[in-house]
Amino acid sequence: MFLHLKKTFQISKYKFSGFGVLLVMLVFPQFSSGHDKERPAFNQSRYKEDFQFLKNSENRTDFFDPLKYIPFNKSKSVYLTLGGETRQHFEFISNNNWGKGAQDDNGYYLQRYLVHGDLHTGERVRFFVQFMSGIETGRNGGPRAVDKDSLDLNQGFFDIDFWKNSGQRLTLRAGRQELIFGSRRFINYRERPNMRLSHDAIMGIYHKDNWDVRVFGARPVVLNPDGFDNKSRGSNSFWGLYGVRENLPLSINLDIYYLGWRNLNAIYDQGEEEEIRHTLGTRIWGKNKNFDYNFELLYQFGEFGQGDIHAYALASDTGYTWSLGGLRKMRFSLRADVYSGDNDPNDSDLNSFNPFFPKGKHISQLAASGLINQRDLHPRINLTLDERWSLTTSILFIWRESLDDGIYSIASGVLRSGSTSRARYVGTQPELEVKYRFNRYLDLKGIFNYFRVGEFLKQTSNGSDINYLGSMLTFRF
């Protein structure tokens, strides 16, 4: 495999800029101020960051502080925050999609660049803008839809606080934005691929004490490879009401929500029809000393062409953390999930669960299969060695929930039809991820996955084992 890397990088017209970025990222740690422990880590949702503490000039001790709080008036109530991110990602997959379709035996190089500005014009109005660019180099068959985008608007929204007092806030948010709800199992900004997911949306947000309630209407943005050509389409619509109540008795937190979805061209193993789907869900989560838990239950109903939709999901993540002295700790957890599949491909009704916009990393970095017609068990061990080193190891066991439905990708596309086999077991996937944190700006990950095919994939065409090797060098400021 590594003999082919030279060939991969030689064909890149972005070779010099890519390696230039890598060099700057590796040299940058020497600029660290030494105040890492005094500041919160960067948020992957950059609009959630708050640098108002820099209003006091004595707190400006970091190399990038001049960019984090740029005042425009004497009272410093109008200010701008600038920031950005780049991720340099090498990925090698042998037998992608278990050997079906075009294959790549060299590996390929992905680059992602994000830059944002957050303008606050007083206490009640703010504007957030984030641009995104992605580059793919050396992949046989060319870039996938989520690999490449010359330059486009990933987020561009405004917030207006109509009511802000006594711990209460009522906010209108409108524009292109990333949607995040709950534990991000089903509504996520798609961090794992090169290009992130955003929506053209309008949202009302009410927050009081331990309550957070949001109502929204949205359309997912469809990526296109050229400059400023990403658009949402009227064929897909997403709306809902999501409420969170924290700090209930016994340290319980509760989410209750309704989600609506309309897709004019929904494709399942059963066929293609217009889909109108309603989801009722709840999530119970919390932590009691060393024990943590996260349980989620969803029921879906609606229409699929001339038929009815009846689907469900049960998802859980339960863990226990041991302190090993100092910063060292170990968390053992078990994820156990069930996502319904269709019971009869010959009738008009549909029982396949729709996971909307799932978090691929919830499964693994490879995410070979998605959250439709699946049962899985996923024991994991997370080990923190010190402030720099951590590792995660896990093994994932996957079955089909219904023998009359196929298996799907993380983007909900049909990968294998259920008509090809009556076997239930899909496969076993161990994973190892090692992370090194240079400082608060820079970290490096190495990931290895192996997917051993089960009887279902052996009985379908091209049922070959998958090897995955990836590395991610990420710099944020």
Tab-separated table of C-alpha atoms in Angstrom:
chain	number	residue	atom	x	y	z
A	1	MET	CA	0.000	0.000	0.000
A	2	PHE	CA	2.655	2.515	1.022
A	3	LEU	CA	4.565	1.986	-2.237
A	4	HIS	CA	1.666	3.715	-3.975
A	5	LEU	CA	1.656	6.850	-1.818
A	6	LYS	CA	4.267	8.586	-3.950
A	7	LYS	CA	2.073	8.156	-6.983
A	8	THR	CA	-0.918	9.535	-5.111
A	9	PHE	CA	0.741	12.780	-4.124
A	10	GLN	CA	2.557	13.304	-7.393
A	11	ILE	CA	-0.693	13.686	-9.298
A	12	SER	CA	-1.876	16.448	-6.964
A	13	LYS	CA	-1.866	19.945	-8.358
A	14	TYR	CA	-2.381	21.003	-4.744
A	15	LYS	CA	0.734	19.196	-3.572
A	16	PHE	CA	2.770	22.203	-2.530
A	17	SER	CA	-0.057	24.078	-0.809
A	18	GLY	CA	-1.109	20.928	1.040
A	19	PHE	CA	2.374	20.201	2.347
A	20	GLY	CA	2.823	23.891	3.155
A	21	VAL	CA	-0.234	23.755	5.381
A	22	LEU	CA	1.058	20.599	7.050
A	23	LEU	CA	4.415	22.238	7.746
A	24	VAL	CA	2.819	25.321	9.338
A	25	MET	CA	0.563	23.131	11.456
A	26	LEU	CA	3.452	21.050	12.766
A	27	VAL	CA	5.640	24.056	13.532
A	28	PHE	CA	2.841	26.086	15.144
A	29	PRO	CA	2.872	24.480	18.628
A	30	GLN	CA	5.847	26.654	19.594
A	31	PHE	CA	3.502	29.684	19.445
A	32	SER	CA	1.306	28.278	22.198
A	33	SER	CA	0.981	30.723	25.085
A	34	GLY	CA	1.066	28.097	27.813
A	35	HIS	CA	-2.436	29.113	28.995
A	36	ASP	CA	-4.231	26.138	27.394
A	37	LYS	CA	-5.644	24.896	30.698
A	38	GLU	CA	-7.228	28.293	31.428
A	39	ARG	CA	-9.338	28.341	28.263
A	40	PRO	CA	-12.136	26.077	27.021
A	41	ALA	CA	-11.483	23.815	24.057
A	42	PHE	CA	-12.707	24.981	20.666
A	43	ASN	CA	-16.241	23.868	19.873
A	44	GLN	CA	-16.836	21.953	16.633
A	45	SER	CA	-19.885	24.204	16.280
A	46	ARG	CA	-17.862	27.390	16.218
A	47	TYR	CA	-20.856	29.711	16.626
A	48	LYS	CA	-21.224	28.423	20.207
A	49	GLU	CA	-17.886	29.915	21.281
A	50	ASP	CA	-17.902	32.994	23.515
A	51	PHE	CA	-14.855	35.268	23.770
A	52	GLN	CA	-16.432	38.122	25.716
A	53	PHE	CA	-13.932	37.570	28.527
A	54	LEU	CA	-11.372	39.212	26.219
A	55	LYS	CA	-13.172	42.508	26.675
A	56	ASN	CA	-10.733	42.856	29.558
A	57	SER	CA	-7.394	43.439	27.838
A	58	GLU	CA	-5.546	41.778	30.724
A	59	ASN	CA	-7.020	38.428	29.615
A	60	ARG	CA	-5.511	38.697	26.139
A	61	THR	CA	-2.540	36.409	26.575
A	62	ASP	CA	-2.930	34.112	23.579
A	63	PHE	CA	-1.295	34.456	20.166
A	64	PHE	CA	-4.703	34.618	18.419
A	65	ASP	CA	-6.484	36.866	20.919
A	66	PRO	CA	-6.262	39.922	18.625
A	67	LEU	CA	-8.572	38.012	16.226
A	68	LYS	CA	-10.970	36.784	18.882
A	69	TYR	CA	-12.246	40.110	20.159
A	70	ILE	CA	-12.099	43.057	17.744
A	71	PRO	CA	-14.134	45.957	19.225
A	72	PHE	CA	-15.679	48.629	16.982
A	73	ASN	CA	-16.953	51.149	19.544
A	74	LYS	CA	-15.808	52.714	22.805
A	75	SER	CA	-18.039	50.534	25.001
A	76	LYS	CA	-16.836	47.419	23.127
A	77	SER	CA	-20.424	46.204	22.769
A	78	VAL	CA	-19.962	45.811	19.016
A	79	TYR	CA	-17.207	43.315	18.313
A	80	LEU	CA	-16.056	40.709	15.784
A	81	THR	CA	-14.586	37.254	16.359
A	82	LEU	CA	-12.596	35.542	13.603
A	83	GLY	CA	-11.520	31.915	13.448
A	84	GLY	CA	-10.896	28.955	11.221
A	85	GLU	CA	-9.955	25.337	10.826
A	86	THR	CA	-8.124	23.063	8.452
A	87	ARG	CA	-8.167	19.260	8.429
A	88	GLN	CA	-5.604	17.264	6.444
A	89	HIS	CA	-6.939	13.744	6.024
A	90	PHE	CA	-5.343	10.689	4.407
A	91	GLU	CA	-7.628	7.704	3.860
A	92	PHE	CA	-7.052	4.206	2.509
A	93	ILE	CA	-9.873	1.681	2.077
A	94	SER	CA	-9.372	-1.768	0.603
A	95	ASN	CA	-12.576	-3.383	-0.697
A	96	ASN	CA	-14.700	-0.305	-0.158
A	97	ASN	CA	-18.395	-1.274	-0.078
A	98	TRP	CA	-17.155	-4.838	0.477
A	99	GLY	CA	-15.542	-4.899	-2.990
A	100	LYS	CA	-18.474	-3.610	-5.028
A	101	GLY	CA	-17.871	-0.746	-7.471
A	102	ALA	CA	-14.703	1.209	-8.246
A	103	GLN	CA	-11.789	0.453	-5.924
A	104	ASP	CA	-8.726	2.450	-4.903
A	105	ASP	CA	-5.471	0.700	-3.972
A	106	ASN	CA	-3.417	3.886	-3.437
A	107	GLY	CA	-5.349	5.808	-0.823
A	108	TYR	CA	-6.274	9.450	-1.275
A	109	TYR	CA	-5.775	12.834	0.360
A	110	LEU	CA	-8.590	15.100	1.568
A	111	GLN	CA	-8.227	18.729	2.654
A	112	ARG	CA	-10.909	20.800	4.376
A	113	TYR	CA	-10.748	24.520	5.129
A	114	LEU	CA	-13.233	26.509	7.221
A	115	VAL	CA	-13.094	30.197	8.106
A	116	HIS	CA	-15.709	32.145	10.062
A	117	GLY	CA	-16.645	35.549	11.396
A	118	ASP	CA	-19.013	36.232	14.297
A	119	LEU	CA	-20.238	39.841	14.546
A	120	HIS	CA	-22.121	40.974	17.673
A	121	THR	CA	-23.869	44.327	17.319
A	122	GLY	CA	-24.889	44.897	20.900
A	123	GLU	CA	-26.732	42.588	23.263
A	124	ARG	CA	-29.516	41.427	20.949
A	125	VAL	CA	-28.222	41.005	17.387
A	126	ARG	CA	-25.420	38.873	15.958
A	127	PHE	CA	-24.381	37.692	12.489
A	128	PHE	CA	-22.415	34.484	11.892
A	129	VAL	CA	-20.763	33.579	8.573
A	130	GLN	CA	-18.656	30.503	7.783
A	131	PHE	CA	-17.089	29.596	4.443
A	132	MET	CA	-15.997	26.088	3.499
A	133	SER	CA	-13.658	24.617	0.887
A	134	GLY	CA	-12.706	20.991	0.237
A	135	ILE	CA	-10.095	19.349	-1.962
A	136	GLU	CA	-9.755	15.697	-2.952
A	137	THR	CA	-6.573	14.293	-4.468
A	138	GLY	CA	-5.750	10.858	-5.877
A	139	ARG	CA	-8.989	8.922	-5.423
A	140	ASN	CA	-9.681	6.381	-8.137
A	141	GLY	CA	-13.056	7.262	-9.636
A	142	GLY	CA	-12.755	10.903	-8.588
A	143	PRO	CA	-14.276	12.736	-5.626
A	144	ARG	CA	-17.494	11.636	-3.980
A	145	ALA	CA	-20.247	14.198	-3.427
A	146	VAL	CA	-18.982	14.904	0.107
A	147	ASP	CA	-15.292	15.196	-0.854
A	148	LYS	CA	-14.973	18.350	-2.950
A	149	ASP	CA	-16.290	21.918	-3.000
A	150	SER	CA	-14.233	24.785	-4.418
A	151	LEU	CA	-15.640	27.418	-2.071
A	152	ASP	CA	-19.090	27.983	-0.654
A	153	LEU	CA	-21.144	29.334	2.206
A	154	ASN	CA	-21.475	26.661	4.867
A	155	GLN	CA	-23.248	28.914	7.368
A	156	GLY	CA	-24.659	32.410	7.155
A	157	PHE	CA	-27.336	33.319	9.693
A	158	PHE	CA	-28.439	36.068	12.056
A	159	ASP	CA	-29.770	35.915	15.614
A	160	ILE	CA	-32.209	38.444	17.059
A	161	ASP	CA	-32.988	38.272	20.783
A	162	PHE	CA	-36.525	39.583	21.182
A	163	TRP	CA	-36.555	38.886	24.883
A	164	LYS	CA	-33.522	38.617	27.126
A	165	ASN	CA	-33.873	39.051	30.889
A	166	SER	CA	-34.105	37.188	34.200
A	167	GLY	CA	-32.509	34.055	32.800
A	168	GLN	CA	-34.934	33.928	29.873
A	169	ARG	CA	-34.172	34.371	26.196
A	170	LEU	CA	-36.320	34.263	23.067
A	171	THR	CA	-34.261	34.183	19.864
A	172	LEU	CA	-35.011	34.099	16.148
A	173	ARG	CA	-32.295	32.464	14.037
A	174	ALA	CA	-32.613	32.601	10.250
A	175	GLY	CA	-30.322	31.672	7.379
A	176	ARG	CA	-27.982	28.839	6.439
A	177	GLN	CA	-26.990	26.942	9.570
A	178	GLU	CA	-25.866	23.601	10.946
A	179	LEU	CA	-28.581	21.730	12.850
A	180	ILE	CA	-27.693	19.834	16.016
A	181	PHE	CA	-30.113	18.159	18.400
A	182	GLY	CA	-29.694	15.764	21.285
A	183	SER	CA	-26.687	13.459	21.173
A	184	ARG	CA	-26.393	14.055	17.403
A	185	ARG	CA	-27.292	10.442	16.593
A	186	PHE	CA	-29.904	11.493	14.035
A	187	ILE	CA	-29.436	15.238	13.426
A	188	ASN	CA	-25.839	16.196	12.884
A	189	TYR	CA	-23.596	18.413	10.763
A	190	ARG	CA	-21.711	15.449	9.245
A	191	GLU	CA	-18.232	15.919	10.703
A	192	ARG	CA	-16.746	12.620	9.484
A	193	PRO	CA	-16.777	13.329	5.698
A	194	ASN	CA	-14.690	16.083	4.133
A	195	MET	CA	-17.653	18.425	3.591
A	196	ARG	CA	-20.050	19.302	6.394
A	197	LEU	CA	-23.852	19.464	6.138
A	198	SER	CA	-25.907	22.616	6.637
A	199	HIS	CA	-29.554	23.626	6.184
A	200	ASP	CA	-31.357	26.694	4.961
A	201	ALA	CA	-33.560	27.179	8.000
A	202	ILE	CA	-35.513	29.427	10.300
A	203	MET	CA	-35.565	28.587	14.014
A	204	GLY	CA	-37.142	29.959	17.155
A	205	ILE	CA	-35.246	29.321	20.399
A	206	TYR	CA	-36.663	29.747	23.906
A	207	HIS	CA	-34.357	29.226	26.876
A	208	LYS	CA	-35.217	29.550	30.552
A	209	ASP	CA	-33.245	28.042	33.418
A	210	ASN	CA	-33.211	24.285	32.734
A	211	TRP	CA	-35.509	24.465	29.688
A	212	ASP	CA	-34.460	24.781	26.045
A	213	VAL	CA	-37.214	24.621	23.381
A	214	ARG	CA	-36.652	25.003	19.634
A	215	VAL	CA	-39.050	25.055	16.695
A	216	PHE	CA	-37.695	25.035	13.153
A	217	GLY	CA	-38.346	24.592	9.451
A	218	ALA	CA	-35.456	23.663	7.154
A	219	ARG	CA	-34.225	22.312	3.843
A	220	PRO	CA	-30.896	20.432	3.624
A	221	VAL	CA	-28.252	22.078	1.450
A	222	VAL	CA	-27.092	19.982	-1.518
A	223	LEU	CA	-23.353	20.121	-2.232
A	224	ASN	CA	-22.024	20.979	-5.686
A	225	PRO	CA	-18.319	20.975	-6.600
A	226	ASP	CA	-17.958	24.495	-8.040
A	227	GLY	CA	-17.869	27.859	-6.309
A	228	PHE	CA	-20.966	29.181	-4.511
A	229	ASP	CA	-23.376	26.749	-6.159
A	230	ASN	CA	-24.692	24.869	-3.098
A	231	LYS	CA	-28.466	25.131	-2.845
A	232	SER	CA	-31.356	23.623	-0.943
A	233	ARG	CA	-34.197	22.048	-2.897
A	234	GLY	CA	-37.941	22.108	-2.478
A	235	SER	CA	-38.063	18.322	-2.901
A	236	ASN	CA	-36.761	17.834	0.678
A	237	SER	CA	-38.268	19.573	3.718
A	238	PHE	CA	-37.520	19.100	7.418
A	239	TRP	CA	-39.370	20.636	10.386
A	240	GLY	CA	-39.862	20.001	14.067
A	241	LEU	CA	-40.197	20.919	17.720
A	242	TYR	CA	-37.441	19.900	20.150
A	243	GLY	CA	-37.553	20.398	23.916
A	244	VAL	CA	-34.890	19.685	26.534
A	245	ARG	CA	-35.396	19.691	30.326
A	246	GLU	CA	-32.215	19.322	32.355
A	247	ASN	CA	-31.593	18.588	36.046
A	248	LEU	CA	-34.709	16.646	36.885
A	249	PRO	CA	-34.709	14.614	40.133
A	250	LEU	CA	-32.115	11.815	40.328
A	251	SER	CA	-29.847	13.796	37.937
A	252	ILE	CA	-32.037	12.871	34.962
A	253	ASN	CA	-32.203	14.964	31.788
A	254	LEU	CA	-35.058	14.590	29.306
A	255	ASP	CA	-35.516	15.381	25.596
A	256	ILE	CA	-38.969	15.241	23.976
A	257	TYR	CA	-39.429	16.008	20.307
A	258	TYR	CA	-41.428	15.851	17.101
A	259	LEU	CA	-39.741	15.776	13.672
A	260	GLY	CA	-41.339	15.973	10.229
A	261	TRP	CA	-39.770	15.002	6.897
A	262	ARG	CA	-40.893	15.165	3.277
A	263	ASN	CA	-38.910	13.654	0.400
A	264	LEU	CA	-40.396	13.566	-3.091
A	265	ASN	CA	-37.976	10.842	-4.228
A	266	ALA	CA	-37.313	8.538	-1.273
A	267	ILE	CA	-35.567	5.268	-2.172
A	268	TYR	CA	-35.647	2.129	-0.034
A	269	ASP	CA	-35.133	-1.544	-0.841
A	270	GLN	CA	-38.880	-1.707	-1.428
A	271	GLY	CA	-38.772	0.984	-4.140
A	272	GLU	CA	-39.027	4.723	-4.786
A	273	GLU	CA	-41.987	6.886	-3.726
A	274	GLU	CA	-42.837	10.199	-2.116
A	275	GLU	CA	-42.262	10.004	1.632
A	276	ILE	CA	-43.995	12.063	4.315
A	277	ARG	CA	-42.775	10.932	7.725
A	278	HIS	CA	-43.541	12.064	11.278
A	279	THR	CA	-41.347	11.129	14.235
A	280	LEU	CA	-42.111	11.199	17.949
A	281	GLY	CA	-39.064	10.719	20.140
A	282	THR	CA	-37.670	10.954	23.628
A	283	ARG	CA	-34.177	10.735	25.109
A	284	ILE	CA	-33.259	10.130	28.748
A	285	TRP	CA	-29.675	10.873	29.638
A	286	GLY	CA	-27.478	11.773	32.560
A	287	LYS	CA	-24.610	10.909	34.848
A	288	ASN	CA	-24.506	9.634	38.415
A	289	LYS	CA	-20.986	9.660	39.827
A	290	ASN	CA	-18.972	7.368	37.519
A	291	PHE	CA	-21.994	5.934	35.720
A	292	ASP	CA	-23.452	7.595	32.585
A	293	TYR	CA	-26.343	6.684	30.321
A	294	ASN	CA	-28.092	7.814	27.145
A	295	PHE	CA	-31.298	6.075	26.000
A	296	GLU	CA	-33.394	7.147	23.013
A	297	LEU	CA	-36.723	5.852	21.675
A	298	LEU	CA	-38.349	6.931	18.388
A	299	TYR	CA	-41.588	5.987	16.633
A	300	GLN	CA	-42.282	7.007	13.032
A	301	PHE	CA	-45.521	7.105	11.055
A	302	GLY	CA	-46.663	8.665	7.811
A	303	GLU	CA	-47.089	7.853	4.126
A	304	PHE	CA	-44.871	6.191	1.528
A	305	GLY	CA	-46.601	6.474	-1.830
A	306	GLN	CA	-49.938	4.713	-1.349
A	307	GLY	CA	-48.764	2.863	1.741
A	308	ASP	CA	-48.366	3.703	5.429
A	309	ILE	CA	-45.153	4.112	7.405
A	310	HIS	CA	-44.680	2.388	10.764
A	311	ALA	CA	-41.063	2.317	11.971
A	312	TYR	CA	-39.082	2.628	15.193
A	313	ALA	CA	-35.630	2.861	16.748
A	314	LEU	CA	-34.174	2.061	20.156
A	315	ALA	CA	-30.677	3.407	20.838
A	316	SER	CA	-28.573	3.260	23.990
A	317	ASP	CA	-25.114	4.143	25.258
A	318	THR	CA	-24.243	3.134	28.832
A	319	GLY	CA	-20.839	3.637	30.406
A	320	TYR	CA	-18.739	3.587	33.544
A	321	THR	CA	-15.538	5.608	34.105
A	322	TRP	CA	-12.630	4.626	36.369
A	323	SER	CA	-10.074	7.127	37.596
A	324	LEU	CA	-6.550	5.750	37.187
A	325	GLY	CA	-4.779	8.553	39.026
A	326	GLY	CA	-3.930	12.039	37.841
A	327	LEU	CA	-5.368	12.742	34.400
A	328	ARG	CA	-5.535	9.049	33.570
A	329	LYS	CA	-8.977	7.514	33.282
A	330	MET	CA	-10.769	4.693	31.476
A	331	ARG	CA	-14.381	4.514	30.325
A	332	PHE	CA	-16.009	1.229	29.367
A	333	SER	CA	-19.286	1.545	27.510
A	334	LEU	CA	-21.806	-0.526	25.608
A	335	ARG	CA	-23.950	0.761	22.787
A	336	ALA	CA	-26.937	-1.380	21.866
A	337	ASP	CA	-29.252	-0.252	19.061
A	338	VAL	CA	-32.207	-1.486	17.011
A	339	TYR	CA	-33.359	0.303	13.837
A	340	SER	CA	-36.404	-1.218	12.166
A	341	GLY	CA	-36.477	-2.631	8.642
A	342	ASP	CA	-39.289	-3.326	6.210
A	343	ASN	CA	-41.389	-6.430	6.944
A	344	ASP	CA	-42.715	-7.122	3.442
A	345	PRO	CA	-41.228	-5.646	0.243
A	346	ASN	CA	-44.297	-6.763	-1.736
A	347	ASP	CA	-46.870	-4.644	0.098
A	348	SER	CA	-47.182	-0.866	-0.121
A	349	ASP	CA	-46.459	-0.198	3.569
A	350	LEU	CA	-42.951	0.708	4.778
A	351	ASN	CA	-41.335	-0.258	8.081
A	352	SER	CA	-37.790	0.973	7.377
A	353	PHE	CA	-36.556	3.531	9.894
A	354	ASN	CA	-35.348	6.892	8.603
A	355	PRO	CA	-32.319	8.207	10.590
A	356	PHE	CA	-32.439	11.628	8.837
A	357	PHE	CA	-28.883	13.040	9.090
A	358	PRO	CA	-27.002	10.583	11.317
A	359	LYS	CA	-23.644	10.957	12.978
A	360	GLY	CA	-21.424	8.499	11.107
A	361	LYS	CA	-18.774	8.510	13.836
A	362	HIS	CA	-21.484	7.176	16.187
A	363	ILE	CA	-20.792	3.890	14.376
A	364	SER	CA	-17.121	4.204	13.402
A	365	GLN	CA	-14.819	6.263	11.227
A	366	LEU	CA	-15.438	3.758	8.431
A	367	ALA	CA	-19.237	3.755	8.880
A	368	ALA	CA	-19.602	0.959	6.347
A	369	SER	CA	-23.333	0.584	7.004
A	370	GLY	CA	-26.044	2.955	8.188
A	371	LEU	CA	-28.879	3.121	10.697
A	372	ILE	CA	-31.686	1.395	8.771
A	373	ASN	CA	-32.676	-2.257	9.305
A	374	GLN	CA	-29.908	-2.860	11.806
A	375	ARG	CA	-29.303	-4.380	15.209
A	376	ASP	CA	-25.905	-3.768	16.742
A	377	LEU	CA	-23.834	-4.247	19.876
A	378	HIS	CA	-20.838	-1.997	20.305
A	379	PRO	CA	-18.573	-2.382	23.386
A	380	ARG	CA	-15.950	0.368	23.645
A	381	ILE	CA	-12.993	1.325	25.821
A	382	ASN	CA	-11.826	4.954	25.967
A	383	LEU	CA	-8.468	5.439	27.683
A	384	THR	CA	-7.033	8.866	28.562
A	385	LEU	CA	-3.332	8.624	29.424
A	386	ASP	CA	-2.522	12.300	30.014
A	387	GLU	CA	-3.387	15.718	28.603
A	388	ARG	CA	-1.955	14.723	25.205
A	389	TRP	CA	-2.487	11.007	24.588
A	390	SER	CA	-5.785	9.109	24.370
A	391	LEU	CA	-7.027	6.024	22.583
A	392	THR	CA	-10.310	4.292	21.834
A	393	THR	CA	-10.796	0.675	20.935
A	394	SER	CA	-14.079	-1.020	20.124
A	395	ILE	CA	-15.722	-3.897	18.321
A	396	LEU	CA	-19.030	-3.623	16.481
A	397	PHE	CA	-21.392	-6.554	15.823
A	398	ILE	CA	-24.087	-5.944	13.181
A	399	TRP	CA	-27.219	-7.922	12.269
A	400	ARG	CA	-30.142	-7.176	9.974
A	401	GLU	CA	-33.293	-6.401	11.947
A	402	SER	CA	-35.614	-7.717	9.202
A	403	LEU	CA	-34.707	-10.478	6.757
A	404	ASP	CA	-36.985	-8.828	4.166
A	405	ASP	CA	-35.021	-5.570	3.956
A	406	GLY	CA	-31.501	-4.785	2.790
A	407	ILE	CA	-28.594	-2.891	4.322
A	408	TYR	CA	-28.030	0.815	3.785
A	409	SER	CA	-25.215	3.356	3.753
A	410	ILE	CA	-24.781	6.032	6.415
A	411	ALA	CA	-26.426	8.382	3.877
A	412	SER	CA	-29.407	5.965	3.702
A	413	GLY	CA	-28.703	4.625	0.217
A	414	VAL	CA	-29.371	0.935	-0.492
A	415	LEU	CA	-26.090	-1.038	-0.470
A	416	ARG	CA	-27.421	-4.605	-0.705
A	417	SER	CA	-30.964	-5.756	-1.331
A	418	GLY	CA	-32.575	-8.022	1.231
A	419	SER	CA	-33.769	-10.279	-1.582
A	420	THR	CA	-30.247	-11.637	-2.106
A	421	SER	CA	-30.003	-13.627	1.141
A	422	ARG	CA	-31.970	-14.928	4.125
A	423	ALA	CA	-28.946	-14.641	6.441
A	424	ARG	CA	-29.129	-12.164	9.302
A	425	TYR	CA	-25.514	-11.517	10.384
A	426	VAL	CA	-23.846	-8.655	8.503
A	427	GLY	CA	-20.384	-8.503	10.035
A	428	THR	CA	-17.894	-7.733	12.792
A	429	GLN	CA	-15.834	-4.562	12.901
A	430	PRO	CA	-12.990	-3.868	15.363
A	431	GLU	CA	-11.613	-0.324	15.478
A	432	LEU	CA	-8.603	1.394	17.050
A	433	GLU	CA	-8.202	5.173	17.235
A	434	VAL	CA	-5.170	6.905	18.755
A	435	LYS	CA	-5.134	10.668	19.322
A	436	TYR	CA	-2.281	12.996	20.209
A	437	ARG	CA	-3.078	16.578	21.258
A	438	PHE	CA	-0.153	18.944	20.649
A	439	ASN	CA	-2.034	21.845	22.262
A	440	ARG	CA	-5.515	23.399	22.103
A	441	TYR	CA	-5.030	24.231	18.413
A	442	LEU	CA	-3.558	21.084	16.915
A	443	ASP	CA	-4.276	17.367	17.199
A	444	LEU	CA	-3.443	14.234	15.236
A	445	LYS	CA	-5.533	11.065	14.947
A	446	GLY	CA	-4.718	7.653	13.546
A	447	ILE	CA	-7.573	5.212	12.869
A	448	PHE	CA	-7.632	1.547	11.863
A	449	ASN	CA	-10.781	-0.456	11.027
A	450	TYR	CA	-11.239	-4.011	9.881
A	451	PHE	CA	-14.657	-5.223	8.742
A	452	ARG	CA	-15.008	-9.004	8.661
A	453	VAL	CA	-18.033	-9.892	6.543
A	454	GLY	CA	-20.821	-12.017	7.970
A	455	GLU	CA	-22.976	-14.607	6.264
A	456	PHE	CA	-25.327	-12.055	4.657
A	457	LEU	CA	-22.507	-10.294	2.821
A	458	LYS	CA	-20.845	-13.589	1.918
A	459	GLN	CA	-24.032	-14.618	0.143
A	460	THR	CA	-24.241	-11.351	-1.808
A	461	SER	CA	-21.959	-10.320	-4.667
A	462	ASN	CA	-18.497	-8.980	-3.801
A	463	GLY	CA	-18.677	-9.877	-0.118
A	464	SER	CA	-15.038	-9.100	0.759
A	465	ASP	CA	-13.515	-7.963	4.056
A	466	ILE	CA	-12.659	-4.249	4.382
A	467	ASN	CA	-9.450	-2.704	5.709
A	468	TYR	CA	-9.472	0.989	6.605
A	469	LEU	CA	-6.504	3.158	7.528
A	470	GLY	CA	-6.826	6.897	8.114
A	471	SER	CA	-5.024	9.849	9.667
A	472	MET	CA	-6.348	13.331	10.480
A	473	LEU	CA	-4.260	16.360	11.359
A	474	THR	CA	-6.585	19.148	12.505
A	475	PHE	CA	-5.701	22.751	13.277
A	476	ARG	CA	-8.203	25.239	14.749
A	477	PHE	CA	-7.824	28.817	15.820
